[in-house]
PDB file of C-alpha atoms in Angstrom:
ATOM      1  CA  MET A   1     -43.253 -49.729  -3.886  1.00 46.00           C
ATOM      2  CA  ASP A   2     -43.175 -47.259  -7.239  1.00 48.00           C
ATOM      3  CA  SER A   3     -47.255 -47.312  -7.156  1.00 47.00           C
ATOM      4  CA  ASP A   4     -46.961 -45.768  -3.487  1.00 48.00           C
ATOM      5  CA  GLN A   5     -44.548 -42.550  -5.121  1.00 48.00           C
ATOM      6  CA  THR A   6     -47.219 -42.988  -8.466  1.00 46.00           C
ATOM      7  CA  ASN A   7     -50.347 -42.293  -6.197  1.00 50.00           C
ATOM      8  CA  ARG A   8     -48.444 -39.431  -3.969  1.00 50.00           C
ATOM      9  CA  PRO A   9     -49.696 -35.617  -5.034  1.00 49.00           C
ATOM     10  CA  ALA A  10     -46.866 -33.972  -7.061  1.00 49.00           C
ATOM     11  CA  ASP A  11     -47.378 -30.628  -5.325  1.00 50.00           C
ATOM     12  CA  GLU A  12     -47.570 -32.125  -1.890  1.00 49.00           C
ATOM     13  CA  PRO A  13     -44.781 -29.999  -0.232  1.00 49.00           C
ATOM     14  CA  SER A  14     -42.582 -32.067   2.975  1.00 51.00           C
ATOM     15  CA  LEU A  15     -42.153 -31.439   6.293  1.00 45.00           C
ATOM     16  CA  SER A  16     -38.952 -30.991   8.001  1.00 49.00           C
ATOM     17  CA  LEU A  17     -38.714 -29.547  11.167  1.00 45.00           C
ATOM     18  CA  LEU A  18     -35.361 -27.442  11.750  1.00 46.00           C
ATOM     19  CA  PRO A  19     -34.500 -25.720  14.858  1.00 49.00           C
ATOM     20  CA  ALA A  20     -34.540 -22.122  15.214  1.00 49.00           C
ATOM     21  CA  ALA A  21     -31.922 -19.875  13.908  1.00 49.00           C
ATOM     22  CA  PRO A  22     -29.740 -17.775  16.593  1.00 51.00           C
ATOM     23  CA  ALA A  23     -31.106 -13.678  16.669  1.00 50.00           C
ATOM     24  CA  SER A  24     -28.283 -12.370  15.202  1.00 56.00           C
ATOM     25  CA  GLY A  25     -25.401 -10.208  16.592  1.00 64.00           C
ATOM     26  CA  PRO A  26     -27.146  -6.933  16.369  1.00 68.00           C
ATOM     27  CA  ARG A  27     -30.205  -7.996  17.560  1.00 71.00           C
ATOM     28  CA  ARG A  28     -29.248 -10.024  19.853  1.00 70.00           C
ATOM     29  CA  TRP A  29     -27.463  -7.072  22.025  1.00 72.00           C
ATOM     30  CA  LEU A  30     -30.521  -4.918  21.561  1.00 69.00           C
ATOM     31  CA  ILE A  31     -32.268  -6.953  24.024  1.00 72.00           C
ATOM     32  CA  TRP A  32     -29.279  -7.046  25.763  1.00 71.00           C
ATOM     33  CA  GLY A  33     -29.404  -3.385  25.993  1.00 68.00           C
ATOM     34  CA  LEU A  34     -33.775  -2.925  27.295  1.00 66.00           C
ATOM     35  CA  LEU A  35     -32.727  -5.475  29.453  1.00 68.00           C
ATOM     36  CA  ALA A  36     -30.301  -3.408  31.014  1.00 69.00           C
ATOM     37  CA  GLY A  37     -31.984  -0.439  30.580  1.00 66.00           C
ATOM     38  CA  LEU A  38     -34.772  -0.971  32.484  1.00 70.00           C
ATOM     39  CA  PRO A  39     -33.658  -0.145  35.903  1.00 72.00           C
ATOM     40  CA  LEU A  40     -31.910   3.406  34.717  1.00 70.00           C
ATOM     41  CA  CYS A  41     -35.611   3.773  33.807  1.00 74.00           C
ATOM     42  CA  GLY A  42     -36.792   2.747  36.938  1.00 70.00           C
ATOM     43  CA  TRP A  43     -34.701   4.009  38.603  1.00 72.00           C
ATOM     44  CA  LEU A  44     -34.225   8.093  36.693  1.00 73.00           C
ATOM     45  CA  GLY A  45     -38.971   7.924  37.603  1.00 74.00           C
ATOM     46  CA  TRP A  46     -37.803   7.611  41.036  1.00 73.00           C
ATOM     47  CA  THR A  47     -34.737  10.234  41.153  1.00 76.00           C
ATOM     48  CA  ALA A  48     -37.687  11.933  38.850  1.00 72.00           C
ATOM     49  CA  ALA A  49     -40.497  11.839  41.517  1.00 72.00           C
ATOM     50  CA  MET A  50     -38.870  12.231  45.085  1.00 72.00           C
ATOM     51  CA  HIS A  51     -37.027  15.713  42.815  1.00 72.00           C
ATOM     52  CA  SER A  52     -41.442  16.688  42.360  1.00 73.00           C
ATOM     53  CA  ALA A  53     -42.106  16.132  45.925  1.00 72.00           C
ATOM     54  CA  GLY A  54     -39.443  17.994  46.976  1.00 73.00           C
ATOM     55  CA  MET A  55     -40.133  20.426  44.803  1.00 75.00           C
ATOM     56  CA  GLN A  56     -43.850  20.795  45.871  1.00 76.00           C
ATOM     57  CA  ASP A  57     -42.648  21.095  49.623  1.00 72.00           C
ATOM     58  CA  TYR A  58     -40.607  23.839  49.297  1.00 75.00           C
ATOM     59  CA  GLN A  59     -42.504  25.722  47.437  1.00 77.00           C
ATOM     60  CA  ARG A  60     -45.649  24.935  49.882  1.00 76.00           C
ATOM     61  CA  LEU A  61     -42.635  26.069  52.986  1.00 80.00           C
ATOM     62  CA  ARG A  62     -42.751  29.241  50.649  1.00 79.00           C
ATOM     63  CA  ASP A  63     -46.377  29.844  50.596  1.00 79.00           C
ATOM     64  CA  GLU A  64     -46.258  29.294  54.381  1.00 80.00           C
ATOM     65  CA  ARG A  65     -43.782  31.571  55.217  1.00 81.00           C
ATOM     66  CA  SER A  66     -45.033  34.467  52.696  1.00 80.00           C
ATOM     67  CA  GLY A  67     -49.290  33.614  54.912  1.00 81.00           C
ATOM     68  CA  ILE A  68     -46.987  34.660  58.727  1.00 85.00           C
ATOM     69  CA  GLN A  69     -44.828  37.081  56.982  1.00 83.00           C
ATOM     70  CA  ALA A  70     -48.411  39.462  55.644  1.00 83.00           C
ATOM     71  CA  GLU A  71     -50.402  38.685  58.680  1.00 84.00           C
ATOM     72  CA  LEU A  72     -47.453  40.407  60.996  1.00 84.00           C
ATOM     73  CA  GLU A  73     -47.655  43.035  58.916  1.00 84.00           C
ATOM     74  CA  GLU A  74     -51.317  43.466  59.494  1.00 85.00           C
ATOM     75  CA  THR A  75     -50.581  42.700  63.542  1.00 85.00           C
ATOM     76  CA  ARG A  76     -48.611  45.332  63.336  1.00 82.00           C
ATOM     77  CA  HIS A  77     -50.927  47.858  61.028  1.00 82.00           C
ATOM     78  CA  ARG A  78     -53.743  46.934  63.526  1.00 85.00           C
ATOM     79  CA  HIS A  79     -51.044  47.529  67.049  1.00 84.00           C
ATOM     80  CA  GLN A  80     -49.545  50.951  65.315  1.00 81.00           C
ATOM     81  CA  GLN A  81     -53.548  51.731  64.466  1.00 84.00           C
ATOM     82  CA  LEU A  82     -54.868  50.528  68.418  1.00 84.00           C
ATOM     83  CA  GLU A  83     -52.344  52.573  69.967  1.00 80.00           C
ATOM     84  CA  VAL A  84     -53.686  55.857  67.949  1.00 79.00           C
ATOM     85  CA  ASP A  85     -57.088  55.176  69.195  1.00 80.00           C
ATOM     86  CA  LEU A  86     -55.968  54.262  72.876  1.00 80.00           C
ATOM     87  CA  LEU A  87     -54.310  57.879  72.593  1.00 76.00           C
ATOM     88  CA  VAL A  88     -57.506  59.607  71.453  1.00 75.00           C
ATOM     89  CA  ALA A  89     -59.557  57.642  74.108  1.00 73.00           C
ATOM     90  CA  ARG A  90     -57.177  58.861  76.981  1.00 70.00           C
ATOM     91  CA  GLN A  91     -57.225  63.114  75.664  1.00 70.00           C
ATOM     92  CA  SER A  92     -60.730  62.841  75.041  1.00 70.00           C
ATOM     93  CA  ALA A  93     -61.835  61.556  77.697  1.00 64.00           C
ATOM     94  CA  GLU A  94     -61.931  61.443  80.900  1.00 60.00           C
ATOM     95  CA  ASP A  95     -63.799  59.770  82.401  1.00 60.00           C
ATOM     96  CA  GLY A  96     -64.272  56.760  79.978  1.00 63.00           C
ATOM     97  CA  GLN A  97     -61.730  53.776  82.013  1.00 66.00           C
ATOM     98  CA  GLU A  98     -63.199  51.173  81.524  1.00 70.00           C
ATOM     99  CA  THR A  99     -63.085  51.843  77.664  1.00 72.00           C
ATOM    100  CA  ILE A 100     -59.134  52.942  77.684  1.00 68.00           C
ATOM    101  CA  ALA A 101     -58.805  49.211  80.196  1.00 67.00           C
ATOM    102  CA  ASP A 102     -60.752  48.060  77.186  1.00 72.00           C
ATOM    103  CA  LEU A 103     -58.289  49.272  74.868  1.00 72.00           C
ATOM    104  CA  GLU A 104     -55.976  48.212  76.889  1.00 67.00           C
ATOM    105  CA  GLN A 105     -56.169  44.380  76.493  1.00 68.00           C
ATOM    106  CA  GLN A 106     -57.088  44.745  72.995  1.00 73.00           C
ATOM    107  CA  LEU A 107     -53.042  46.640  72.564  1.00 67.00           C
ATOM    108  CA  PHE A 108     -51.743  43.346  74.634  1.00 61.00           C
ATOM    109  CA  LYS A 109     -53.310  40.835  73.233  1.00 67.00           C
ATOM    110  CA  LEU A 110     -52.428  42.138  69.951  1.00 70.00           C
ATOM    111  CA  GLN A 111     -48.473  41.860  70.824  1.00 60.00           C
ATOM    112  CA  GLN A 112     -48.953  38.864  71.457  1.00 59.00           C
ATOM    113  CA  ASP A 113     -50.105  37.445  68.192  1.00 65.00           C
ATOM    114  CA  LEU A 114     -47.064  40.362  66.986  1.00 63.00           C
ATOM    115  CA  VAL A 115     -44.924  37.616  69.222  1.00 58.00           C
ATOM    116  CA  GLN A 116     -45.880  34.997  67.723  1.00 60.00           C
ATOM    117  CA  TYR A 117     -46.250  35.489  63.690  1.00 60.00           C
ATOM    118  CA  GLN A 118     -42.481  36.649  64.924  1.00 57.00           C
ATOM    119  CA  GLY A 119     -41.609  32.920  66.856  1.00 58.00           C
ATOM    120  CA  ALA A 120     -43.140  31.285  63.998  1.00 51.00           C
ATOM    121  CA  LEU A 121     -40.365  33.434  61.177  1.00 50.00           C
ATOM    122  CA  VAL A 122     -36.458  31.952  64.350  1.00 52.00           C
ATOM    123  CA  PRO A 123     -35.192  29.261  63.051  1.00 51.00           C
ATOM    124  CA  ASN A 124     -35.582  27.635  67.446  1.00 55.00           C
ATOM    125  CA  ALA A 125     -39.113  28.615  67.873  1.00 52.00           C
ATOM    126  CA  THR A 126     -39.453  24.364  68.565  1.00 50.00           C
ATOM    127  CA  THR A 127     -37.685  24.019  70.963  1.00 59.00           C
ATOM    128  CA  PRO A 128     -39.234  22.517  73.886  1.00 65.00           C
ATOM    129  CA  GLY A 129     -39.591  24.817  76.768  1.00 77.00           C
ATOM    130  CA  VAL A 130     -41.071  28.049  78.516  1.00 84.00           C
ATOM    131  CA  ARG A 131     -40.319  31.252  78.062  1.00 86.00           C
ATOM    132  CA  PHE A 132     -41.333  34.840  79.403  1.00 89.00           C
ATOM    133  CA  GLN A 133     -42.764  35.531  75.417  1.00 82.00           C
ATOM    134  CA  ALA A 134     -43.011  39.670  76.492  1.00 83.00           C
ATOM    135  CA  PHE A 135     -43.370  41.845  80.204  1.00 88.00           C
ATOM    136  CA  GLU A 136     -44.936  45.009  80.041  1.00 88.00           C
ATOM    137  CA  VAL A 137     -45.533  47.874  82.242  1.00 91.00           C
ATOM    138  CA  GLN A 138     -46.796  51.668  81.888  1.00 90.00           C
ATOM    139  CA  ARG A 139     -47.175  54.202  83.711  1.00 89.00           C
ATOM    140  CA  THR A 140     -50.140  54.866  85.597  1.00 88.00           C
ATOM    141  CA  GLU A 141     -51.648  58.783  86.400  1.00 87.00           C
ATOM    142  CA  VAL A 142     -50.461  58.339  90.024  1.00 90.00           C
ATOM    143  CA  PRO A 143     -46.832  59.007  90.229  1.00 90.00           C
ATOM    144  CA  GLY A 144     -44.288  56.103  91.090  1.00 91.00           C
ATOM    145  CA  VAL A 145     -47.749  53.359  89.628  1.00 92.00           C
ATOM    146  CA  PHE A 146     -46.901  51.104  87.388  1.00 93.00           C
ATOM    147  CA  ARG A 147     -49.391  48.492  85.499  1.00 91.00           C
ATOM    148  CA  TYR A 148     -47.800  45.423  84.035  1.00 93.00           C
ATOM    149  CA  LYS A 149     -48.329  42.376  82.159  1.00 91.00           C
ATOM    150  CA  ILE A 150     -46.088  39.397  81.313  1.00 92.00           C
ATOM    151  CA  MET A 151     -46.729  36.647  78.818  1.00 87.00           C
ATOM    152  CA  VAL A 152     -45.770  32.956  79.299  1.00 89.00           C
ATOM    153  CA  SER A 153     -45.940  30.475  76.703  1.00 83.00           C
ATOM    154  CA  ARG A 154     -44.681  27.293  76.193  1.00 80.00           C
ATOM    155  CA  VAL A 155     -43.573  24.915  73.238  1.00 70.00           C
ATOM    156  CA  GLY A 156     -43.511  20.789  73.383  1.00 64.00           C
ATOM    157  CA  ASN A 157     -45.869  17.751  74.009  1.00 62.00           C
ATOM    158  CA  GLU A 158     -50.087  19.018  73.816  1.00 59.00           C
ATOM    159  CA  SER A 159     -50.598  17.453  76.825  1.00 64.00           C
ATOM    160  CA  ASP A 160     -48.274  18.876  78.806  1.00 75.00           C
ATOM    161  CA  THR A 161     -49.764  21.563  80.951  1.00 84.00           C
ATOM    162  CA  VAL A 162     -47.895  23.995  83.194  1.00 88.00           C
ATOM    163  CA  GLN A 163     -47.878  24.905  87.013  1.00 92.00           C
ATOM    164  CA  ALA A 164     -45.494  26.997  88.432  1.00 94.00           C
ATOM    165  CA  GLU A 165     -45.025  29.281  91.129  1.00 96.00           C
ATOM    166  CA  LEU A 166     -43.253  33.153  89.221  1.00 96.00           C
ATOM    167  CA  SER A 167     -41.868  35.554  90.945  1.00 96.00           C
ATOM    168  CA  ILE A 168     -40.689  39.214  90.417  1.00 96.00           C
ATOM    169  CA  ALA A 169     -38.071  41.833  91.462  1.00 97.00           C
ATOM    170  CA  ILE A 170     -36.900  44.089  90.348  1.00 97.00           C
ATOM    171  CA  ASP A 171     -33.613  45.705  90.584  1.00 97.00           C
ATOM    172  CA  GLY A 172     -32.564  49.557  90.475  1.00 97.00           C
ATOM    173  CA  LEU A 173     -30.513  52.374  92.638  1.00 97.00           C
ATOM    174  CA  LEU A 174     -31.910  53.472  95.844  1.00 96.00           C
ATOM    175  CA  ASN A 175     -29.524  56.441  96.638  1.00 93.00           C
ATOM    176  CA  ASP A 176     -26.609  56.014  94.739  1.00 92.00           C
ATOM    177  CA  LYS A 177     -26.989  52.282  95.746  1.00 96.00           C
ATOM    178  CA  GLN A 178     -28.109  49.360  93.584  1.00 97.00           C
ATOM    179  CA  THR A 179     -30.841  47.104  95.938  1.00 97.00           C
ATOM    180  CA  ARG A 180     -32.774  44.474  94.679  1.00 97.00           C
ATOM    181  CA  VAL A 181     -36.571  45.322  95.472  1.00 97.00           C
ATOM    182  CA  SER A 182     -39.238  42.099  95.542  1.00 96.00           C
ATOM    183  CA  LEU A 183     -43.419  42.279  94.681  1.00 95.00           C
ATOM    184  CA  ALA A 184     -44.102  41.995  98.074  1.00 95.00           C
ATOM    185  CA  GLU A 185     -42.785  44.802  98.887  1.00 95.00           C
ATOM    186  CA  LEU A 186     -43.288  46.956  95.007  1.00 95.00           C
ATOM    187  CA  THR A 187     -46.920  45.822  96.358  1.00 93.00           C
ATOM    188  CA  GLY A 188     -47.863  46.355 100.061  1.00 91.00           C
ATOM    189  CA  GLY A 189     -47.510  42.890 100.704  1.00 91.00           C
ATOM    190  CA  LYS A 190     -50.703  42.280  99.171  1.00 90.00           C
ATOM    191  CA  THR A 191     -48.613  39.199  96.490  1.00 91.00           C
ATOM    192  CA  SER A 192     -45.558  37.715  97.274  1.00 93.00           C
ATOM    193  CA  SER A 193     -45.547  35.847  94.403  1.00 94.00           C
ATOM    194  CA  LEU A 194     -48.057  34.480  90.559  1.00 95.00           C
ATOM    195  CA  THR A 195     -49.539  31.869  89.915  1.00 94.00           C
ATOM    196  CA  LEU A 196     -48.421  30.153  86.456  1.00 94.00           C
ATOM    197  CA  ASN A 197     -50.884  27.889  85.238  1.00 92.00           C
ATOM    198  CA  PHE A 198     -51.153  26.838  81.263  1.00 87.00           C
ATOM    199  CA  ARG A 199     -50.714  24.681  78.410  1.00 82.00           C
ATOM    200  CA  TYR A 200     -50.145  27.413  75.672  1.00 79.00           C
ATOM    201  CA  PHE A 201     -49.723  30.429  77.001  1.00 81.00           C
ATOM    202  CA  GLN A 202     -50.803  32.554  79.871  1.00 87.00           C
ATOM    203  CA  VAL A 203     -50.589  36.691  80.738  1.00 88.00           C
ATOM    204  CA  VAL A 204     -50.490  37.250  84.374  1.00 92.00           C
ATOM    205  CA  PRO A 205     -51.451  38.434  86.193  1.00 91.00           C
ATOM    206  CA  GLU A 206     -55.114  37.709  85.250  1.00 82.00           C
ATOM    207  CA  ASN A 207     -56.476  40.117  87.520  1.00 74.00           C
ATOM    208  CA  GLY A 208     -56.477  43.512  86.390  1.00 69.00           C
ATOM    209  CA  ASN A 209     -56.290  44.816  90.348  1.00 69.00           C
ATOM    210  CA  GLU A 210     -53.184  43.214  91.624  1.00 77.00           C
ATOM    211  CA  ALA A 211     -51.335  44.361  87.975  1.00 88.00           C
ATOM    212  CA  GLU A 212     -49.217  47.685  89.498  1.00 92.00           C
ATOM    213  CA  LEU A 213     -46.662  48.254  91.220  1.00 94.00           C
ATOM    214  CA  MET A 214     -45.547  50.897  93.307  1.00 95.00           C
ATOM    215  CA  LEU A 215     -41.678  52.045  93.767  1.00 96.00           C
ATOM    216  CA  PRO A 216     -40.396  53.047  96.943  1.00 95.00           C
ATOM    217  CA  VAL A 217     -39.620  57.421  96.263  1.00 94.00           C
ATOM    218  CA  GLY A 218     -36.451  58.066  94.968  1.00 94.00           C
ATOM    219  CA  PHE A 219     -36.016  54.637  93.242  1.00 96.00           C
ATOM    220  CA  VAL A 220     -34.543  54.471  89.373  1.00 96.00           C
ATOM    221  CA  PRO A 221     -35.302  50.944  88.520  1.00 96.00           C
ATOM    222  CA  GLN A 222     -33.632  48.804  85.399  1.00 96.00           C
ATOM    223  CA  THR A 223     -33.976  45.737  84.821  1.00 96.00           C
ATOM    224  CA  VAL A 224     -36.316  42.597  85.413  1.00 96.00           C
ATOM    225  CA  HIS A 225     -35.431  39.418  87.347  1.00 97.00           C
ATOM    226  CA  LEU A 226     -37.726  37.084  86.366  1.00 97.00           C
ATOM    227  CA  ARG A 227     -37.651  32.912  87.870  1.00 96.00           C
ATOM    228  CA  ALA A 228     -40.096  30.049  87.574  1.00 95.00           C
ATOM    229  CA  GLU A 229     -39.900  27.395  89.624  1.00 95.00           C
ATOM    230  CA  GLN A 230     -42.152  24.010  90.241  1.00 91.00           C
ATOM    231  CA  ASP A 231     -42.406  22.283  92.610  1.00 91.00           C
ATOM    232  CA  GLY A 232     -39.560  23.605  94.234  1.00 89.00           C
ATOM    233  CA  LYS A 233     -36.631  23.202  90.880  1.00 93.00           C
ATOM    234  CA  LEU A 234     -36.128  26.532  88.717  1.00 94.00           C
ATOM    235  CA  LEU A 235     -38.103  26.260  85.710  1.00 91.00           C
ATOM    236  CA  LEU A 236     -36.880  30.131  84.235  1.00 92.00           C
ATOM    237  CA  GLU A 237     -35.056  32.525  85.366  1.00 95.00           C
ATOM    238  CA  GLN A 238     -34.525  35.454  83.005  1.00 94.00           C
ATOM    239  CA  THR A 239     -33.459  39.707  83.229  1.00 95.00           C
ATOM    240  CA  MET A 240     -34.819  41.649  81.167  1.00 92.00           C
ATOM    241  CA  GLU A 241     -34.530  45.919  80.614  1.00 92.00           C
ATOM    242  CA  TRP A 242     -37.113  48.059  82.809  1.00 93.00           C
ATOM    243  CA  THR A 243     -39.041  49.459  79.476  1.00 87.00           C
ATOM    244  CA  GLU A 244     -42.013  51.320  79.637  1.00 85.00           C
ATOM    245  CA  THR A 245     -43.979  50.887  76.554  1.00 70.00           C
ATOM    246  CA  GLY A 246     -47.340  51.637  74.829  1.00 50.00           C
ATOM    247  CA  VAL A 247     -49.272  55.223  75.446  1.00 45.00           C
ATOM    248  CA  GLY A 248     -49.048  56.128  78.996  1.00 45.00           C
ATOM    249  CA  SER A 249     -44.705  56.170  78.838  1.00 39.00           C
TER     250      SER A 249
END
């Protein structure tokens, strides 16, 4: 026994296995605080990301609205310029009926665009359904004879096609009595109704030769009654004021 103890190196350290000392109080609270803060950090990051996405959507909508307003203003200017051009054409070329008709077509096309841009700024512009967007009536060189056009549009499923019959009647005074005149009477029996067949919008009548109304002598028009029926069922009914538009008024 003594010899074994004598042969052991004097500087050899003795090994002992002791349990690790538990973390001190402040350090333990710091670890628990970090663990508890992880969900909060995640929630704050998610909230910040959603807020950033919402701001981007808001800015995009503002940019789109500004673009629509700019296009609307440009369309207004072009509309006014075409009215001036049409007036000059009427005054300078009595035999330029073809040119005048072309300018009238362009003018009404711009009126369609104007209505569409205005509709884009209306809160209920996306409400599904059929609507009468515009009714235009202009005097001609013949007293009591007017040219007219109607724009019908729809909002809804783009795969659907509207097929309907459009009837027109004009209410007014004849010999101081309230009178309604049908489309057949206004066209000399040539047309009793107009056919609608469109997906997005349609301007009727499509044939310029059919776009004339002859009012009875002494008849004073007041309102226009429009009624669209589909398979015998009422699709849309609306009354508009008789308002002569364009340079022909």
